[in-house]
GROMACS .gro file of C-alpha atoms in nm:
model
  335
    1UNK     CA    1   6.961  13.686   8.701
    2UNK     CA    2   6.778  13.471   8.955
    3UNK     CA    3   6.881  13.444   9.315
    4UNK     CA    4   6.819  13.251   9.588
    5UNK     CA    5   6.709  13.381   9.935
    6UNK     CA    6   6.996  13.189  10.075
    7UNK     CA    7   7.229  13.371   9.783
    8UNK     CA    8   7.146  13.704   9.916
    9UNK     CA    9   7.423  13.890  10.127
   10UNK     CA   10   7.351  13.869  10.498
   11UNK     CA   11   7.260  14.238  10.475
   12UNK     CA   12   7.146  14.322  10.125
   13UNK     CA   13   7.207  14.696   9.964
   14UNK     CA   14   7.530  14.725  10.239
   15UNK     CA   15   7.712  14.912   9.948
   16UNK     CA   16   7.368  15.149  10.009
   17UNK     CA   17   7.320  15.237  10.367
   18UNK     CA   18   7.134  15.509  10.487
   19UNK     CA   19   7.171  15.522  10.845
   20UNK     CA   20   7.223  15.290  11.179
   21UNK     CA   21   7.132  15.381  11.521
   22UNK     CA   22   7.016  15.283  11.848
   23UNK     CA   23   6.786  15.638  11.877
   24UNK     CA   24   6.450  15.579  11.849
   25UNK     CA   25   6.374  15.963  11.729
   26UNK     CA   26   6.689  15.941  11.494
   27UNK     CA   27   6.546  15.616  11.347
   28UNK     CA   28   6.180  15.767  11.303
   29UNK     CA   29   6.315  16.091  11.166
   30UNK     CA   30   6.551  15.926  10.912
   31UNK     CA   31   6.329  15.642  10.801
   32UNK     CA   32   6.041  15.943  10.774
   33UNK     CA   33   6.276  16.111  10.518
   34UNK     CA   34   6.331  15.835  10.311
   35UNK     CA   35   5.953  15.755  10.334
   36UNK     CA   36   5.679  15.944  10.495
   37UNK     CA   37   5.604  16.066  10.866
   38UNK     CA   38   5.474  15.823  11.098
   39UNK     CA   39   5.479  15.666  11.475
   40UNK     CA   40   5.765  15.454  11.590
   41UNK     CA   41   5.652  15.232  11.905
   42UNK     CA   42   5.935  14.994  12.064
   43UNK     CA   43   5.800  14.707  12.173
   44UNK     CA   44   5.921  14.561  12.568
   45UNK     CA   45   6.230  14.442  12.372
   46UNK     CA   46   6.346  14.845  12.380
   47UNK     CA   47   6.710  14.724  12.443
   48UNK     CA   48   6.752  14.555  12.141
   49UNK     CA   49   6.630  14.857  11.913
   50UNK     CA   50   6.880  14.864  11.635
   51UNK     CA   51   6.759  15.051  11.310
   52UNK     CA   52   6.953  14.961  11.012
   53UNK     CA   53   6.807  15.135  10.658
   54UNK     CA   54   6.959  15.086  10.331
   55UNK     CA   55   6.844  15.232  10.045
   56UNK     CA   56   6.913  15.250   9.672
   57UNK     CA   57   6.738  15.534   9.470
   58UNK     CA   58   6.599  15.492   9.153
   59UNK     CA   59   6.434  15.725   8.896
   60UNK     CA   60   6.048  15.635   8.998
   61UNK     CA   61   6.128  15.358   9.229
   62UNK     CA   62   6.385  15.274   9.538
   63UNK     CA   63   6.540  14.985   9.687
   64UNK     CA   64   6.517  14.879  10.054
   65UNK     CA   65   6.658  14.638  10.317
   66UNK     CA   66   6.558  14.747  10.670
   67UNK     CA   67   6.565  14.583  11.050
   68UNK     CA   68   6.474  14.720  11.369
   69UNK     CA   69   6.553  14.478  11.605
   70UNK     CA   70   6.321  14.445  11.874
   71UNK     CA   71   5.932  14.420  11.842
   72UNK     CA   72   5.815  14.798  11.693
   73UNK     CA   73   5.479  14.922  11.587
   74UNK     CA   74   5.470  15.172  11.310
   75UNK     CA   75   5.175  15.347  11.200
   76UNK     CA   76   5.197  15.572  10.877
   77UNK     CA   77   4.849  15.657  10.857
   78UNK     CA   78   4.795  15.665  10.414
   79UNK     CA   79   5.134  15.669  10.252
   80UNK     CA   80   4.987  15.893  10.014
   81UNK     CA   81   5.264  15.912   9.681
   82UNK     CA   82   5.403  15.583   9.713
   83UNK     CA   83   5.309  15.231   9.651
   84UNK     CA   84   5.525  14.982   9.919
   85UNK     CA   85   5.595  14.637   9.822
   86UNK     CA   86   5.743  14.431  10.181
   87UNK     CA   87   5.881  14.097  10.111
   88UNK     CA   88   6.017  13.956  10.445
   89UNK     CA   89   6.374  13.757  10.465
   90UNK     CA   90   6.351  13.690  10.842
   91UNK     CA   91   6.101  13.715  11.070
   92UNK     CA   92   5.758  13.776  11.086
   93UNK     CA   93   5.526  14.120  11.046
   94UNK     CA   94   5.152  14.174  11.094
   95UNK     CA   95   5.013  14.411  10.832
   96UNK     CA   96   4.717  14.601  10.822
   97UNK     CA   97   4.637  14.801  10.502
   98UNK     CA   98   4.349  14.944  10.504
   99UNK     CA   99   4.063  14.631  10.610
  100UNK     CA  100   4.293  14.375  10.509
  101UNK     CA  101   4.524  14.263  10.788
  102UNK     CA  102   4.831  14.037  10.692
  103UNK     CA  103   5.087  13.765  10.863
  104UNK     CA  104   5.339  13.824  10.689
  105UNK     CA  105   5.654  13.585  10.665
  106UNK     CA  106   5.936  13.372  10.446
  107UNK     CA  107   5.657  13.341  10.180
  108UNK     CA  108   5.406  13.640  10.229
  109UNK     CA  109   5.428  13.988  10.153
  110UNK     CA  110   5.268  14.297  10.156
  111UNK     CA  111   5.146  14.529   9.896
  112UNK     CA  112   5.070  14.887  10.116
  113UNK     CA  113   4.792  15.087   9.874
  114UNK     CA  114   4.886  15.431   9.928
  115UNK     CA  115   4.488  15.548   9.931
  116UNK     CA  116   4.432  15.315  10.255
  117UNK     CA  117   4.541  15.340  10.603
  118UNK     CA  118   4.828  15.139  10.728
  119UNK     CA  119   4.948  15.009  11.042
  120UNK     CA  120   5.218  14.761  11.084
  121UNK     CA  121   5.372  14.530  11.427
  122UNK     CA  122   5.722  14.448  11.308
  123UNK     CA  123   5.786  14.167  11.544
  124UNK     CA  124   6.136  14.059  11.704
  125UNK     CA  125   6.400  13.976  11.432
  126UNK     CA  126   6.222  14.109  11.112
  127UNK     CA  127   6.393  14.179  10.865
  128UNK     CA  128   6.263  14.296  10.485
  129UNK     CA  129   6.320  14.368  10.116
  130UNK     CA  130   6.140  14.682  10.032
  131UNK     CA  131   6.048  14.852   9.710
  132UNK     CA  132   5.879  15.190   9.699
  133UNK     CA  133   5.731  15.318   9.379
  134UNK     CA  134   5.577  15.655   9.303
  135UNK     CA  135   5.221  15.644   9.265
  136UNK     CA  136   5.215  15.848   8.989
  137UNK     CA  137   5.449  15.654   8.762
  138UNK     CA  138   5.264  15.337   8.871
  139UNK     CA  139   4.954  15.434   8.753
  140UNK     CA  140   5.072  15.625   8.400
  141UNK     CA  141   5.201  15.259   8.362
  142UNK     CA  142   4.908  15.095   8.403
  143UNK     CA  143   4.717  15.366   8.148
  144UNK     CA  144   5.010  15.209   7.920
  145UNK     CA  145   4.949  14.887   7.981
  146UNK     CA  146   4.564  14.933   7.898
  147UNK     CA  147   4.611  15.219   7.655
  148UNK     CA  148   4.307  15.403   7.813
  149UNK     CA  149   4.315  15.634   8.120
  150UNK     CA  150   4.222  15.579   8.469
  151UNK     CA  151   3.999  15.710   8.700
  152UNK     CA  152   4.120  15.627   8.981
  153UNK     CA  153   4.431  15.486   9.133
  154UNK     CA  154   4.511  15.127   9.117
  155UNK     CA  155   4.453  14.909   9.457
  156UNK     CA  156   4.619  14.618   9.491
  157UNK     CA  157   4.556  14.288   9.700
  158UNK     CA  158   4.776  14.377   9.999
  159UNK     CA  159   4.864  14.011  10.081
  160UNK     CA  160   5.157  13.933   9.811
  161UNK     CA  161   5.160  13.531   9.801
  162UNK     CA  162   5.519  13.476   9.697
  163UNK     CA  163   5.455  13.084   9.597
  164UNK     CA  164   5.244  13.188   9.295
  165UNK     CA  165   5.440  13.113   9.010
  166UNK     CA  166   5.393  13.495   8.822
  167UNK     CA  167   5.495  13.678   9.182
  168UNK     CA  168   5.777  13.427   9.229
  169UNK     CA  169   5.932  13.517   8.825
  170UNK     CA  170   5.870  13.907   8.983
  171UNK     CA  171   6.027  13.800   9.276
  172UNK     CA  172   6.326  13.711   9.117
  173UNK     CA  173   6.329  14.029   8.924
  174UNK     CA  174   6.328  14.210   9.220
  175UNK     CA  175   6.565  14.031   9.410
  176UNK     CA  176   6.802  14.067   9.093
  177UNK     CA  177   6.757  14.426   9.038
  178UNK     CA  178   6.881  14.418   9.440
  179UNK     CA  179   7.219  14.218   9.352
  180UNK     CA  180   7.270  14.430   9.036
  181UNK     CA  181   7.276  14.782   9.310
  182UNK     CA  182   7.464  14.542   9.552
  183UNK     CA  183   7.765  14.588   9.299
  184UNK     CA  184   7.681  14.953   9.165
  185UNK     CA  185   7.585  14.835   8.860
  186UNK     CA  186   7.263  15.018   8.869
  187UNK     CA  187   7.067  15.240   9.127
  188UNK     CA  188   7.174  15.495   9.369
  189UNK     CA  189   7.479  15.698   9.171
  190UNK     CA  190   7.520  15.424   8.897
  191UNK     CA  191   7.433  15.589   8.596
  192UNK     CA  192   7.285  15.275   8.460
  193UNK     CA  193   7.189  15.319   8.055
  194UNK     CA  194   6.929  15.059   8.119
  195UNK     CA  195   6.782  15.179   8.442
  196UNK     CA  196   6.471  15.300   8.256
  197UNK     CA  197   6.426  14.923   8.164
  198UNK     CA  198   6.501  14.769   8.493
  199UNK     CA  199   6.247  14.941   8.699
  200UNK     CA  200   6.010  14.942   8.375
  201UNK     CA  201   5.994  14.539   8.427
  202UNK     CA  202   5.951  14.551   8.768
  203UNK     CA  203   5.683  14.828   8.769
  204UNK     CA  204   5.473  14.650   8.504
  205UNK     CA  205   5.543  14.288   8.656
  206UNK     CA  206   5.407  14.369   8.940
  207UNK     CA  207   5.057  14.504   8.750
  208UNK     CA  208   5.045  14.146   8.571
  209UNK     CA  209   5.144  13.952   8.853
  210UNK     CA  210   4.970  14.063   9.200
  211UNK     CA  211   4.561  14.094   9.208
  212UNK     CA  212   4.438  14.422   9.182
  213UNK     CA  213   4.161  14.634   9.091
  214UNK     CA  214   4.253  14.663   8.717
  215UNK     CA  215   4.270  14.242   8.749
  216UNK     CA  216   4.004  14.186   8.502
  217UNK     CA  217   4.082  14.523   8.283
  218UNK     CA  218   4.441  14.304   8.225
  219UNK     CA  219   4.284  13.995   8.171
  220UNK     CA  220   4.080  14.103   7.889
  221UNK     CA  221   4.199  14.047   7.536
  222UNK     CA  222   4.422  14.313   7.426
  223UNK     CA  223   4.286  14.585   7.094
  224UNK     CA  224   4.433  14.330   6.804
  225UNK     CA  225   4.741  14.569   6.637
  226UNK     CA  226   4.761  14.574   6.296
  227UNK     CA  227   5.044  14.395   6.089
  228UNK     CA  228   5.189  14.710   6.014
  229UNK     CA  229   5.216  14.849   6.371
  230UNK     CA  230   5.403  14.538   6.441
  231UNK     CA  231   5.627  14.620   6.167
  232UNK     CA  232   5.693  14.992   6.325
  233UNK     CA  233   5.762  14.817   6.640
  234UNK     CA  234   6.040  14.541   6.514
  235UNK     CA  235   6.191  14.836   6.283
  236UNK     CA  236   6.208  15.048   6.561
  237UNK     CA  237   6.382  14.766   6.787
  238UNK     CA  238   6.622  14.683   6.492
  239UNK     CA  239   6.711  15.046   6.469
  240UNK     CA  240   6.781  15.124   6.773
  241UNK     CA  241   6.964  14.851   6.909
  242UNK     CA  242   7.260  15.000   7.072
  243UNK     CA  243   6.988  15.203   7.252
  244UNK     CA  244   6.839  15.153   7.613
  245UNK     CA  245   6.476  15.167   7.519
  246UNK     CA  246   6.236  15.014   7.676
  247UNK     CA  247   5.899  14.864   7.610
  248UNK     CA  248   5.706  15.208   7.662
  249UNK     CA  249   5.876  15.330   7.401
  250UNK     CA  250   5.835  15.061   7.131
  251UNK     CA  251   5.502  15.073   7.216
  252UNK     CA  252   5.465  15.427   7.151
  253UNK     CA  253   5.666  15.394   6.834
  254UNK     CA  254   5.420  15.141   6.668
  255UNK     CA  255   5.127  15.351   6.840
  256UNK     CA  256   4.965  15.067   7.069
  257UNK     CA  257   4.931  15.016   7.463
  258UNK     CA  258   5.211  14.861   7.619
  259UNK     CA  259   4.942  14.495   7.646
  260UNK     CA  260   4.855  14.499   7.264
  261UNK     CA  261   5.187  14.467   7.187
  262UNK     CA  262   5.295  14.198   7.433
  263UNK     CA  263   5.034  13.989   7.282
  264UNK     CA  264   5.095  14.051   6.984
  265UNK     CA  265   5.485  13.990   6.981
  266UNK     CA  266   5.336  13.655   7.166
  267UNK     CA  267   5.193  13.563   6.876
  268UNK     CA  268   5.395  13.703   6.582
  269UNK     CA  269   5.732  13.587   6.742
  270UNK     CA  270   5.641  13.348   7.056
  271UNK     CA  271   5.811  13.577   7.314
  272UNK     CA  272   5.759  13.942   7.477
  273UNK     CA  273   5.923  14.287   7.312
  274UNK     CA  274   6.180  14.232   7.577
  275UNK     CA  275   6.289  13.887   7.462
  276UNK     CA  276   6.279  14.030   7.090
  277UNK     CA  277   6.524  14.274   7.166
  278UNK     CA  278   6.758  14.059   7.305
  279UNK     CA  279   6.761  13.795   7.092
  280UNK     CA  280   6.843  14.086   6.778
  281UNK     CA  281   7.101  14.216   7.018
  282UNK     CA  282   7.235  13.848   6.996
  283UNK     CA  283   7.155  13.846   6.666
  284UNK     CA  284   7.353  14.143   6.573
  285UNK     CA  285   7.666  14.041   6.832
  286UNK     CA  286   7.711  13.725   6.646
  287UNK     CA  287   7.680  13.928   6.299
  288UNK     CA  288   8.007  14.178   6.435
  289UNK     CA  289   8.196  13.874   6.584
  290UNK     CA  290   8.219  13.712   6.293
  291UNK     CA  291   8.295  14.042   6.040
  292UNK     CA  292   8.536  14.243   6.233
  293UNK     CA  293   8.894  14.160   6.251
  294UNK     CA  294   8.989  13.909   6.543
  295UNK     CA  295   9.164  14.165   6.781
  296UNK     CA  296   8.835  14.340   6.800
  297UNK     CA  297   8.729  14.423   7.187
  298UNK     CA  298   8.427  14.161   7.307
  299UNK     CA  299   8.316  14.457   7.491
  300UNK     CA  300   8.294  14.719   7.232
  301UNK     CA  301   8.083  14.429   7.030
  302UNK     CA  302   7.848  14.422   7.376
  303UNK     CA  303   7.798  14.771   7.418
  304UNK     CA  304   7.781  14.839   7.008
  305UNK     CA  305   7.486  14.575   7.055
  306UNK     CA  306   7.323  14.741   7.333
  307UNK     CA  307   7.490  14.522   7.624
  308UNK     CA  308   7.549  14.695   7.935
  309UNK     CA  309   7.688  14.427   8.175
  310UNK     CA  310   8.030  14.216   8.001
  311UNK     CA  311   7.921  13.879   8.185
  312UNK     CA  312   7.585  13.858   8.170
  313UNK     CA  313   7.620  13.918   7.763
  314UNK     CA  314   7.924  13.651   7.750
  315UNK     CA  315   7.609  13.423   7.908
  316UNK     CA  316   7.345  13.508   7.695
  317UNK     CA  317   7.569  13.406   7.390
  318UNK     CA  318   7.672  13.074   7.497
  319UNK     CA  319   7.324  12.985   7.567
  320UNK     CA  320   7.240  13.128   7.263
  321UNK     CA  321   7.526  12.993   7.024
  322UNK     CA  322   7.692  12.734   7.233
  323UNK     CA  323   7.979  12.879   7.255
  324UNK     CA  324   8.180  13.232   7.417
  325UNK     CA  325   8.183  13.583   7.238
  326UNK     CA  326   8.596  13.500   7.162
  327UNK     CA  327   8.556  13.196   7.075
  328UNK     CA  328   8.303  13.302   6.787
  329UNK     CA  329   8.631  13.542   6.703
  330UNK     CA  330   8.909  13.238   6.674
  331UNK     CA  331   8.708  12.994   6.538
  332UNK     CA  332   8.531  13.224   6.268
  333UNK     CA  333   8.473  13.042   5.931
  334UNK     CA  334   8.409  13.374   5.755
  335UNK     CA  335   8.777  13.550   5.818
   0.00000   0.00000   0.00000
């Protein structure tokens, strides 16, 4: 699912757009709606002011692409409810969240801490990928993660250095999870099954991947799980196949935090719950390709296997048997 920068559409979440305009108070009072209240400040480049939002909503997260066209300087004050993850694709941005002030360009980000004060110069031709998250469901993650509570709200490093190889695998999430609303396959009105999942990875991949101050807390070795919770968690992955559940839930099932249980699948199986459950979804594709009569639908077999997207299944099973889902069918040594 990994995309280039140069892959991405000129304008990315089109299919999603918000609003246009040229109005300065229209701009501040739309983008305020989809975000919080703040100050709008056009810079001496006033004549170019062009506001372009779009915006794909999620259940605990949403999607962004916005521009403004000339220099502007926005100050939110705290953001509050939301978490704000900036990743620029033109341009440049200086970024102050609360003592920690940020260039950021091609290959830095921002993480804006909703407990600290922000204040932002969008310069000339900026132009970014955003993703807000609710604060709430952020940190209820990261209690799963740990399996203990919090007392207090997680605060991230707000400089997000794209290069390093764990932000640059959650970079490519994200920028995926952008070209799968590009083509209402998920987010805004899509009524994705697996949109629970999709902004499950992205939530928690950004808790493993960007410094914080629950760093070290992560770091730590995980509470060993027993053998047998392990064994809850692959039965409950083998019986529920067909189902969009996501890692949250299997970790509830075999009664563990969300990090116990990625270690441990490390271990037992050499890959994360995530990769389990697709291989068995594989697994159990293969199984019904090769027992039901030839004329049987591919894509009954995908979604009977818990596949929600025809061609990215069809992709998975070549790499994973060398060959296509209908070509399993004709050349099937079992009929």
């Amino acid at each position: 699912m990994t995309r280039a920068l140069s892959d991405l559409p000129v304008e990315p979440l089109r299919a999603h757009r918000l609003f246009q305009t040229v109005d300065v108070d229209v701009a501040r009072d739309a983008v305020a709606r989809a975000f919080c209240d703040h100050k709008l400040t056009p810079g001496a480049g006033h004549g170019r002011f062009d506001v372009c939002h779009n915006h794909a909503r999620g259940q605990d997260l949403s999607l962004n692409y916005l521009r403004y066209g000339c220099d502007v300087s926005i100050n939110p004050g705290e953001l509050t409810d939301f978490y704000l993850v900036q990743i620029p694709l033109r341009g440049a941005a200086r970024v102050r969240n609360g003592r920690t002030e940020v260039d950021a360009a091609r290959r830095t980000g921002t993480v804006l801490n909703p407990t600290r004060e922000t204040q932002m110069l969008w310069l000339q031709g900026c132009e970014k990928l955003l993703l807000q998250i609710d604060a709430g469901a952020l940190n209820r993650m990261a209690e799963r993660l740990l399996g203990r509570s919090l007392p207090c709200a997680v605060v991230f490093d707000p400089e997000l250095q794209l290069a390093a190889p764990a932000l640059s695998r959650w970079e490519a999430t994200f920028r995926a999870a952008v070209s799968v609303a590009d083509r209402h396959a998920a987010f805004g009105e899509a009524a994705h099954a697996h949109q629970a999942l999709f902004e499950e990875e992205l939530i928690t991949g950004l808790l493993l991947a960007q410094p914080s101050t629950i760093q070290h807390l992560l770091a730590q070795p995980g509470a060993r799980i027993s053998s047998a919770q392990v064994n809850r968690a692959r039965a409950f992955i083998l019986d529920n196949l067909s189902e969009p559940i996501t890692v949250s839930r299997i970790a509830c099932a075999a009664g563990c935090s969300i990090r116990s249980l990625q270690l441990a699948f490390q271990d037992s199986f050499g890959c994360t719950p995530v990769g389990f459950l697709r291989r068995q979804r594989l697994d159990h594709a293969h199984m019904l390709l090769q027992s039901l009569p030839e004329d049987a639908l591919v894509s009954e077999i995908a979604y009977d296997s818990g596949f929600s997207h025809l061609g990215r299944f069809s992709i998975a099973y070549r790499a994973a048997f060398g060959r296509s889902p209908r070509q399993t069918q004709r050349q099937n040594r079992f009929s």
